Coordinates of C-alpha atoms in Angstrom, one line a residue:
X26 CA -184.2 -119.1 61.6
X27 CA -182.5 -119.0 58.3
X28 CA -181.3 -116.2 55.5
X29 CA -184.3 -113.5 54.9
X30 CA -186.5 -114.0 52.2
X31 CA -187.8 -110.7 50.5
X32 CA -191.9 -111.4 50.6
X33 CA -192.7 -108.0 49.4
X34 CA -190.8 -104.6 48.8
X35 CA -192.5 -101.8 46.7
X36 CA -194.8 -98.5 47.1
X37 CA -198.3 -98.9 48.9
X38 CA -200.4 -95.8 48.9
X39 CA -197.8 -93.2 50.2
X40 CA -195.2 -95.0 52.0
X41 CA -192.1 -97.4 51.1
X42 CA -192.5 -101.3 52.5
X43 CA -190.1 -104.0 53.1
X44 CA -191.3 -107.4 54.2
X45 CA -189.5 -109.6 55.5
X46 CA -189.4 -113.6 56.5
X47 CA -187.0 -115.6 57.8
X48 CA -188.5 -118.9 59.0
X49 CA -189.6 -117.3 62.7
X50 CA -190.6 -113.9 61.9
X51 CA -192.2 -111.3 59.6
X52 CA -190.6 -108.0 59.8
X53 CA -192.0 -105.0 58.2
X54 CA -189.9 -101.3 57.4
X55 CA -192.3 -98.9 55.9
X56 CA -191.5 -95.3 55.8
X57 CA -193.3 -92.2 54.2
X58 CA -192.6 -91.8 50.6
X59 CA -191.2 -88.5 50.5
X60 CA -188.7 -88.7 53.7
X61 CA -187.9 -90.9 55.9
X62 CA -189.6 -89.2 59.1
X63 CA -191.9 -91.4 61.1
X64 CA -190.3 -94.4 59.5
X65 CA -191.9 -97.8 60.9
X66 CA -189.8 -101.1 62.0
X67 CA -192.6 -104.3 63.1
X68 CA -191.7 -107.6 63.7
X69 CA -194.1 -110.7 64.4
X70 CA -193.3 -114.9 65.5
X71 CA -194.7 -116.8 62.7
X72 CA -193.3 -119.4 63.9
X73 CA -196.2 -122.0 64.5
X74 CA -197.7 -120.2 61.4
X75 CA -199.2 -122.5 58.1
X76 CA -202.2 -122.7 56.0
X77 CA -204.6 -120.3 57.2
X78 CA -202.4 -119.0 59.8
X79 CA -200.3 -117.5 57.2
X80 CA -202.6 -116.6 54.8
X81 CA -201.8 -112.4 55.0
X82 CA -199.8 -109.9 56.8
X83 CA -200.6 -106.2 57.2
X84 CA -199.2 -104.6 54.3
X85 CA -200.0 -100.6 54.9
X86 CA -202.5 -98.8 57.1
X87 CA -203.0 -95.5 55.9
X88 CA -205.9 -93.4 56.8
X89 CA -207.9 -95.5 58.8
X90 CA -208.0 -98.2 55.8
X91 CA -205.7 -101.5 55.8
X92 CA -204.0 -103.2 53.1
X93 CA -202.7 -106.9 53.2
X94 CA -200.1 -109.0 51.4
X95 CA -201.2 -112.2 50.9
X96 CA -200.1 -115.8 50.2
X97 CA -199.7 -117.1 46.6
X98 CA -202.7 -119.7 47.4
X99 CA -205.4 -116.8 48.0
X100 CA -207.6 -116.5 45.4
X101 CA -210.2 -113.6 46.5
X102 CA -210.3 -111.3 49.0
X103 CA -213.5 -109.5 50.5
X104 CA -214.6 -107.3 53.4
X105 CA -217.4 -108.7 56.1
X106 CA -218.9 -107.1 59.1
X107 CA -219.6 -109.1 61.7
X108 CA -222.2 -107.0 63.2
X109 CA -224.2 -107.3 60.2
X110 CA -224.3 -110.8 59.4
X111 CA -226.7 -110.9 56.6
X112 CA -225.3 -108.8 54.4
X113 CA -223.2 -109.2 51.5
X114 CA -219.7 -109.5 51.3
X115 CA -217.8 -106.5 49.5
X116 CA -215.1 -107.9 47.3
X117 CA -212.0 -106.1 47.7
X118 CA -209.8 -107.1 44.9
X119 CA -206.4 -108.8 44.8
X120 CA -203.6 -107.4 42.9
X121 CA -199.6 -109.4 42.7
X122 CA -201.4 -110.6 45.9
X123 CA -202.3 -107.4 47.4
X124 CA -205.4 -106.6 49.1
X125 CA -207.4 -103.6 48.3
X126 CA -208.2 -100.8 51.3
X127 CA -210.3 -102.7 54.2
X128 CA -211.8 -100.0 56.5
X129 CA -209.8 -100.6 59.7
X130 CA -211.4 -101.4 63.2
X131 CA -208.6 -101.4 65.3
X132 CA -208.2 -97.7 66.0
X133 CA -211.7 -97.2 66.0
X134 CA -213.6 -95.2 68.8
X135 CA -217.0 -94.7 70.4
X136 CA -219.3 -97.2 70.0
X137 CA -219.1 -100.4 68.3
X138 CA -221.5 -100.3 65.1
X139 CA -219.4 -102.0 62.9
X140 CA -216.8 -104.9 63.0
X141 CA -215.1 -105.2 59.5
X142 CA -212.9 -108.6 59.3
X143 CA -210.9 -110.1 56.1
X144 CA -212.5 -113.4 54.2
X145 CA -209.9 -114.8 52.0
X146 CA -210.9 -117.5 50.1
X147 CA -208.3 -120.5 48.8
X148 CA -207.7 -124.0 48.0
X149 CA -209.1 -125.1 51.6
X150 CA -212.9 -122.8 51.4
X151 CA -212.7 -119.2 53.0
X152 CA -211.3 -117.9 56.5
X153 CA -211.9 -114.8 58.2
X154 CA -208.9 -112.9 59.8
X155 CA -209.3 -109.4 62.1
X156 CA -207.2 -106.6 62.1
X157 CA -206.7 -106.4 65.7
X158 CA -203.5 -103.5 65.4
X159 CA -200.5 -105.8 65.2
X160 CA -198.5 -107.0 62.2
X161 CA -200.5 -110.4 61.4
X162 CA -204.2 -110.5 61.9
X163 CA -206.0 -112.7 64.5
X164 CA -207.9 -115.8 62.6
X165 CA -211.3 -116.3 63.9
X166 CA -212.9 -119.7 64.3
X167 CA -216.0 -121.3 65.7
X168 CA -216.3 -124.2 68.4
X169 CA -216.4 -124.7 71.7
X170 CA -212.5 -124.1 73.3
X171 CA -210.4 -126.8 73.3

């Protein structure tokens, strides 16, 4: 690990948020932006993390929607369901690199009608990545396991 590098630090709906890398791991502070009750402190291994891997961390989730940072080389930014495979993609918008709201599955209860994942596309075509509740979201791929 080396010295922290400050990846992000600014306002994000209502709360405060830090990010932080240091060559092993992302850490993430985020606290409400009128006090400092129910402050947040996340950290994630990046480690083995490049090119798509480390295309976006979780930025903010606030009311069931989730925002991501992402890297410089992301050009666009939409929302998919993977329950619904024919349907368009909704662009979400990327501003300084950050995503716009993404309805959030994670959290979500009952039955399964929807599946909402992140499609960034890049220099190297588009990925999808899912919010699956922690600090850096899953990449999904095709293929039979290796």
């Amino acid at each position: 690990a080396g010295p922290p590098q400050l990846l992000y630090a600014g306002t994000v709906d209502a709360a405060r948020v830090v990010i932080l890398y240091d060559g092993l791991r992302i850490v993430r502070y985020a606290e409400p932006q009128d006090s400092t009750a129910g402050a947040a402190l996340d950290f994630a291994r990046v480690d083995g993390a490049s090119g798509p891997e480390a295309s976006a961390v979780v930025l903010d989730r606030s009311d069931g929607n989730v925002r991501y940072l992402t890297a410089p080389w992301v050009r666009a930014a939409a929302q998919r369901d993977l329950l619904k495979p024919t349907s368009a993609a909704l662009d979400l918008g990327l501003s300084d690199g950050v995503t716009g709201p993404l309805a959030g599955t994670a959290r979500q209860t009952g039955a399964c009608t929807s599946w909402r994942v992140l499609r960034l596309t890049g220099d190297g075509g588009s990925q999808l990545l899912s919010d699956l509740g922690e600090l850096v979201p899953a990449r999904l791929t095709t293929g039979r396991p290796a």
